[in-house]
PDB file of C-alpha atoms and ligand atoms in Angstrom:
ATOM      1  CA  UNK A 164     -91.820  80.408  -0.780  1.00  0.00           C
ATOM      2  CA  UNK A 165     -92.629  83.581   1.211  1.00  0.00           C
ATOM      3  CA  UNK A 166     -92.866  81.244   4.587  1.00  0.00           C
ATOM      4  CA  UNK A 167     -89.780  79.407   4.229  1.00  0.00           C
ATOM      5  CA  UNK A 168     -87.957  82.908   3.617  1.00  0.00           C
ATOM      6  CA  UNK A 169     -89.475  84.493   6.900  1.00  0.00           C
ATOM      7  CA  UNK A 170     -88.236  80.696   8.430  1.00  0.00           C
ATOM      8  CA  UNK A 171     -84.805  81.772   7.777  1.00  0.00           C
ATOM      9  CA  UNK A 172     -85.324  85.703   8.647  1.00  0.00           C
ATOM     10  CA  UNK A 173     -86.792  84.611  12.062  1.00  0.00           C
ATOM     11  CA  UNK A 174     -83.987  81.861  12.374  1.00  0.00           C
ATOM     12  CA  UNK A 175     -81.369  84.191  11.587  1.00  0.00           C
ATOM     13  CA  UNK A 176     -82.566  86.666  14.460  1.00  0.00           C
ATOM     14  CA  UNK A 177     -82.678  83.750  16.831  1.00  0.00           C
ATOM     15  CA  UNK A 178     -79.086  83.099  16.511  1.00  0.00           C
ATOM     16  CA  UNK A 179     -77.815  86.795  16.330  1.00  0.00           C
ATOM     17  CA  UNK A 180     -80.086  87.661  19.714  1.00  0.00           C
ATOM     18  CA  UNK A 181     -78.192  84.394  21.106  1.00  0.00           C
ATOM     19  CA  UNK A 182     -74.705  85.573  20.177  1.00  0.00           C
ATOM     20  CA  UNK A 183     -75.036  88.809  21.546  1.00  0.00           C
ATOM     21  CA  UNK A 184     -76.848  87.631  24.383  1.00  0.00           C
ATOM     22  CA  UNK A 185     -73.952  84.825  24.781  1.00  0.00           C
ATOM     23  CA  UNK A 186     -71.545  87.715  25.112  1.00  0.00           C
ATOM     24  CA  UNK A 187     -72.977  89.997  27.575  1.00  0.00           C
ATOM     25  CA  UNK A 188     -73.363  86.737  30.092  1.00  0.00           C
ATOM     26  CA  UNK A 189     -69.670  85.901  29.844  1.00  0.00           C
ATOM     27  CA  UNK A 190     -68.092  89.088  32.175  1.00  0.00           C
ATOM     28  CA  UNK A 191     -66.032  87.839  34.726  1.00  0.00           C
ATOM     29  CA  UNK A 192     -67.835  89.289  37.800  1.00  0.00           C
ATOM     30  CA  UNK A 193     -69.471  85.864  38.738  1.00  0.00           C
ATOM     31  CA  UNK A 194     -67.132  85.398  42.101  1.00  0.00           C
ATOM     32  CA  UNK A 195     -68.462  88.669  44.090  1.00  0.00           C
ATOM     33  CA  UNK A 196     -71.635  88.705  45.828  1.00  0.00           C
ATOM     34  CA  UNK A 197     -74.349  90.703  44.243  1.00  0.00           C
ATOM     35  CA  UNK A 198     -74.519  93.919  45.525  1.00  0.00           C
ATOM     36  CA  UNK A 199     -77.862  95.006  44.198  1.00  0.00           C
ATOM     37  CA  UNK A 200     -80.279  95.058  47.469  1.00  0.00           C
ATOM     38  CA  UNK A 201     -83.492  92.968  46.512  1.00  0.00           C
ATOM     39  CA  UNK A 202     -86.552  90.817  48.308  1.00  0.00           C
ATOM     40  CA  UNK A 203     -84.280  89.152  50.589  1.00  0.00           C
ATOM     41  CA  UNK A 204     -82.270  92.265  51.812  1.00  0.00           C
ATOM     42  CA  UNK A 205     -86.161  94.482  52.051  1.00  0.00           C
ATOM     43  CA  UNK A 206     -87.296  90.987  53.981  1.00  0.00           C
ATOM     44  CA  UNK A 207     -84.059  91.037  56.240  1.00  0.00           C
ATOM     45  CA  UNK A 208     -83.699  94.998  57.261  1.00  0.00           C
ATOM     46  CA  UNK A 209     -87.624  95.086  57.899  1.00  0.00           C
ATOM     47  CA  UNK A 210     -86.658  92.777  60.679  1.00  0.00           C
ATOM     48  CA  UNK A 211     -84.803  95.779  62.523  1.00  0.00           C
ATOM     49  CA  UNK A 212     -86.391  98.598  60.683  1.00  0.00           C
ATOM     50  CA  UNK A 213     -90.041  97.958  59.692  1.00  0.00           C
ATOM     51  CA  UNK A 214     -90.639 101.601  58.146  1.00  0.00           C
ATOM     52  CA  UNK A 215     -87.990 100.760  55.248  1.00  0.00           C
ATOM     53  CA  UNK A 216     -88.612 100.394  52.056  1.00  0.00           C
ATOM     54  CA  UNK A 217     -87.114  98.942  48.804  1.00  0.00           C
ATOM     55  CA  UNK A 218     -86.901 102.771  47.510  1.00  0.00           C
ATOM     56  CA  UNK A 219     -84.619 103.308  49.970  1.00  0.00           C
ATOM     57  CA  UNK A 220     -82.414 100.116  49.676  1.00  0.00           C
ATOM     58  CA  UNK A 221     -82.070 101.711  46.164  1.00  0.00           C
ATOM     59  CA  UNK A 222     -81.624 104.886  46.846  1.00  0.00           C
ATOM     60  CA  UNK A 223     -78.672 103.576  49.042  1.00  0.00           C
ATOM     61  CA  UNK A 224     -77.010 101.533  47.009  1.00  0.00           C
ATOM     62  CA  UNK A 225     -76.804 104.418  44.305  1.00  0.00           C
ATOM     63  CA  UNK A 226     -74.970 106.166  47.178  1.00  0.00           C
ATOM     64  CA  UNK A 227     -72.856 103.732  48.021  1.00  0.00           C
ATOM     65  CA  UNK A 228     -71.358 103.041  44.230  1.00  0.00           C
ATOM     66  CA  UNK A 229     -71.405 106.634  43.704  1.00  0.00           C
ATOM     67  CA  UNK A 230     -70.685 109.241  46.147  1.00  0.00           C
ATOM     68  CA  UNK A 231     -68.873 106.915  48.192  1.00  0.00           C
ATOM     69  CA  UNK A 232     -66.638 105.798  45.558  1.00  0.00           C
ATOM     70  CA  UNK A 233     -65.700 109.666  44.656  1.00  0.00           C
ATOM     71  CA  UNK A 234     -62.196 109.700  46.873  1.00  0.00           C
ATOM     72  CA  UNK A 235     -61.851 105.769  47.542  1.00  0.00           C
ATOM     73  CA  UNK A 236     -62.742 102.522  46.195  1.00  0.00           C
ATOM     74  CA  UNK A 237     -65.775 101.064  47.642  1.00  0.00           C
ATOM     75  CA  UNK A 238     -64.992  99.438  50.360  1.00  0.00           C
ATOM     76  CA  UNK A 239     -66.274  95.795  51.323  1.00  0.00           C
ATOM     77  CA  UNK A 240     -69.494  95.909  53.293  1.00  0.00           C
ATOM     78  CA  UNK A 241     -69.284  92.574  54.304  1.00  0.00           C
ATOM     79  CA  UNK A 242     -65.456  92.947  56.152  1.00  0.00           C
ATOM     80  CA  UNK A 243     -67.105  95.543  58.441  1.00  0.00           C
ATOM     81  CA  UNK A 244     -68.951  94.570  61.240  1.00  0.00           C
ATOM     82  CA  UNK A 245     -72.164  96.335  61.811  1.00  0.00           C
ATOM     83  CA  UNK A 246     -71.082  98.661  64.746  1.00  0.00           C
ATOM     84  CA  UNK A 247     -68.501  99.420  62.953  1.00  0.00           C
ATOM     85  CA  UNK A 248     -70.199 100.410  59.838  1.00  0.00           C
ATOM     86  CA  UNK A 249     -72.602 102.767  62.011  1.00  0.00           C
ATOM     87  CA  UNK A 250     -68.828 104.324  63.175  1.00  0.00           C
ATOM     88  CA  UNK A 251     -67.950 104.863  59.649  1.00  0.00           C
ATOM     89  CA  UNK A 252     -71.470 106.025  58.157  1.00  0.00           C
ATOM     90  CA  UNK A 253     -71.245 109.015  60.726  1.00  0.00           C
ATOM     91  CA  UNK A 254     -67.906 109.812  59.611  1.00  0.00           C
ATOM     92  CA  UNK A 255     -68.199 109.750  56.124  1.00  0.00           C
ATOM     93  CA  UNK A 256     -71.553 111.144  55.512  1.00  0.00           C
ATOM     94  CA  UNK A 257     -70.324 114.520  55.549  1.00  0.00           C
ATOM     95  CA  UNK A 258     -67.301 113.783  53.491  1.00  0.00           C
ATOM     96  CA  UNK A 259     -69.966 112.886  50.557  1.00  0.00           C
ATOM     97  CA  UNK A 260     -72.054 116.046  51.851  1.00  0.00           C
ATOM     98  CA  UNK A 261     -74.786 113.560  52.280  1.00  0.00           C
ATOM     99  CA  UNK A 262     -78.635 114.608  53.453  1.00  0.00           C
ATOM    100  CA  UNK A 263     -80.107 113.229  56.727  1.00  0.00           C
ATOM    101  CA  UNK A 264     -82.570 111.449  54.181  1.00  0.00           C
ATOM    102  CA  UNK A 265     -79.565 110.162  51.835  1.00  0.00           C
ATOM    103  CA  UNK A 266     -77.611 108.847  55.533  1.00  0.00           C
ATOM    104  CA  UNK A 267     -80.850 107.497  55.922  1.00  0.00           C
ATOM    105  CA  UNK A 268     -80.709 105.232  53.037  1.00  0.00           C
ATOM    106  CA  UNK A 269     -77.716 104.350  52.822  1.00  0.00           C
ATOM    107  CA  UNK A 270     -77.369 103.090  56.431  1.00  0.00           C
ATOM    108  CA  UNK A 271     -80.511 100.967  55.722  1.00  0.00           C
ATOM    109  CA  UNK A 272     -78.760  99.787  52.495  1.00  0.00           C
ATOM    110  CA  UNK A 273     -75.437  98.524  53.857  1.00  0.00           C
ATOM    111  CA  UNK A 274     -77.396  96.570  57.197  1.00  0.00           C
ATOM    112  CA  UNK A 275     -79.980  95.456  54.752  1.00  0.00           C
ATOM    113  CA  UNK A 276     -76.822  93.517  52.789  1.00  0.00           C
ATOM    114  CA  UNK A 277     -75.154  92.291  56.191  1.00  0.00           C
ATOM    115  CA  UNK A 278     -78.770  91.469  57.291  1.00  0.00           C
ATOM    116  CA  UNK A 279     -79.035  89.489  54.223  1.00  0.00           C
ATOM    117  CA  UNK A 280     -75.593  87.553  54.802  1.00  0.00           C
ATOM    118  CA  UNK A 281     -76.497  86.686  58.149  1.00  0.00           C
ATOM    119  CA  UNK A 282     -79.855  85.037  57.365  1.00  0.00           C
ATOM    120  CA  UNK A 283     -77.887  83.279  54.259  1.00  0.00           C
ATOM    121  CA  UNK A 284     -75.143  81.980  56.765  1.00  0.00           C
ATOM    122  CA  UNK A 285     -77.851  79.915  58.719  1.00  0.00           C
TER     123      UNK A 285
HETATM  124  C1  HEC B 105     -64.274 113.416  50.425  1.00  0.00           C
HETATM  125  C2  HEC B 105     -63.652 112.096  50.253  1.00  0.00           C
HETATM  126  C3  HEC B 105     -64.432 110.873  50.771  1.00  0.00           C
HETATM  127  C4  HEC B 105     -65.729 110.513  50.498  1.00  0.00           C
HETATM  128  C5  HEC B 105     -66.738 111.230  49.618  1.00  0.00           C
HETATM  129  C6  HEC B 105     -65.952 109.265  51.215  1.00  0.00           C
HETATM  130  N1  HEC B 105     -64.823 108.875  51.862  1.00  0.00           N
HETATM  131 FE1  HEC B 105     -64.589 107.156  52.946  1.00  0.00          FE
HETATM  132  N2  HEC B 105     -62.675 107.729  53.417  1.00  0.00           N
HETATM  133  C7  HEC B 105     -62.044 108.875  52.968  1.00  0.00           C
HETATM  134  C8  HEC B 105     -60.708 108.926  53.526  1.00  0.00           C
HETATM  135  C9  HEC B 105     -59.686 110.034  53.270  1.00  0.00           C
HETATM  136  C10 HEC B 105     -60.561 107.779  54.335  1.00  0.00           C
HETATM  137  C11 HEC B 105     -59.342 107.316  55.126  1.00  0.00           C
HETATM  138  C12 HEC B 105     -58.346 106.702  54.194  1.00  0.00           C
HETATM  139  C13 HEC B 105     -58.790 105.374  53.674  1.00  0.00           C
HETATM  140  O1  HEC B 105     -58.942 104.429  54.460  1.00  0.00           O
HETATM  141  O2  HEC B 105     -59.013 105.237  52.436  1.00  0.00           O
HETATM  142  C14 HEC B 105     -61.829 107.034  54.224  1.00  0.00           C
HETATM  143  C15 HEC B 105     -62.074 105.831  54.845  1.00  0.00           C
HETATM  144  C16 HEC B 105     -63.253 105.081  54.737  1.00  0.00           C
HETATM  145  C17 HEC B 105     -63.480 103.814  55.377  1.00  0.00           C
HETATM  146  C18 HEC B 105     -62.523 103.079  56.304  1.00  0.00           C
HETATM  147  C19 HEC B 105     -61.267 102.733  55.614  1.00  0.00           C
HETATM  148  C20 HEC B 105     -60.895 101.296  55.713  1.00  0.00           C
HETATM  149  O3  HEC B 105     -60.736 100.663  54.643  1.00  0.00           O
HETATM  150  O4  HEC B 105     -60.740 100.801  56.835  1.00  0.00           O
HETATM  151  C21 HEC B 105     -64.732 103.417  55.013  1.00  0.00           C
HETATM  152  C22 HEC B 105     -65.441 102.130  55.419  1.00  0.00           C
HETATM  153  C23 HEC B 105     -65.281 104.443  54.166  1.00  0.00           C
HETATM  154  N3  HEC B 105     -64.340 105.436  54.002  1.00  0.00           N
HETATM  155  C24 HEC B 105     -66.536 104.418  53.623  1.00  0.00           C
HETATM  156  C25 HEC B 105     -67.114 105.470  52.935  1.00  0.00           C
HETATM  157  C26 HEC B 105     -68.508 105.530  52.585  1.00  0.00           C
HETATM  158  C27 HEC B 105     -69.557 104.472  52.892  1.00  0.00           C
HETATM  159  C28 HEC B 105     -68.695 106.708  51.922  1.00  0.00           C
HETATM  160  C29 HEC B 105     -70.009 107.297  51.400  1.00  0.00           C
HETATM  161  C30 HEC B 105     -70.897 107.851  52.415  1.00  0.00           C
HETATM  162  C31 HEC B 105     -67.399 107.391  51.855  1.00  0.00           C
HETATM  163  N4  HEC B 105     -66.477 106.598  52.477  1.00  0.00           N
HETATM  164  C32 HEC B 105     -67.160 108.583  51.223  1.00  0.00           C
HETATM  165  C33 HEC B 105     -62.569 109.825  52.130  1.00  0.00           C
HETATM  166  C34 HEC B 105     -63.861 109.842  51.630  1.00  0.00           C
END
């Protein structure tokens, strides 16, 4: 008696966990690349900057969907060439009254993700 009731107790978690589970996974944001610097963009920027770390990928990408969103949309890193990224970095650092450190970061960030791409592309 008391096992086939915990059966149905632990049965009936299973399928709530999978409904709510089944929900989460069905957000329509499959299409855009990942944005989230991991392994491969840490692998890829170490390539030009061996000193960075995956703190700082991080740390950049928290900059880059927040301060930099503050006045504009975030803009597509991947549109940009890299030159032209360093161009805009300069200028809008001070707009988002970043730090040397924070610049830091989030130049690291966005040429770890193009980095990333390029090694993909091959
Ligand atoms: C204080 C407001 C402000 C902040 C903060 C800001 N920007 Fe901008 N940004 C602008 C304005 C104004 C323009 C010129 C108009 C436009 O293109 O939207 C611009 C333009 C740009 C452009 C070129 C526009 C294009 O589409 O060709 C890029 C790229 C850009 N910003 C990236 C960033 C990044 C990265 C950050 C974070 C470091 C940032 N912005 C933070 C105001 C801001």
């Amino acid at each position: 008696m008391t096992i086939s009731k915990l059966t149905i107790i632990a049965l009936s978690a299973i399928i709530i966990t999978a409904c709510g589970s089944s929900k989460k996974s069905s957000t329509p944001t499959a299409a855009a690349p990942s944005l989230v610097p991991g392994d491969a963009q840490l692998t890829a920027i170490k390539a030009k900057f061996p000193d960075a770390t995956a703190e700082q990928l991080k740390e950049g990408y928290a900059i880059y969907t927040g301060a930099c969103t503050n006045c504009h949309g975030q803009k597509n890193i991947f549109k940009r060439s890299e030159a032209s990224w360093m161009h805009e970095i300069d200028d809008m650092s001070p707009k988002a009254n970043l730090t040397s450190v924070q610049k830091d970061a989030l130049t690291k960030y966005i040429l770890s993700m193009k980095a990333a791409q390029a090694t993909d592309a091959k």
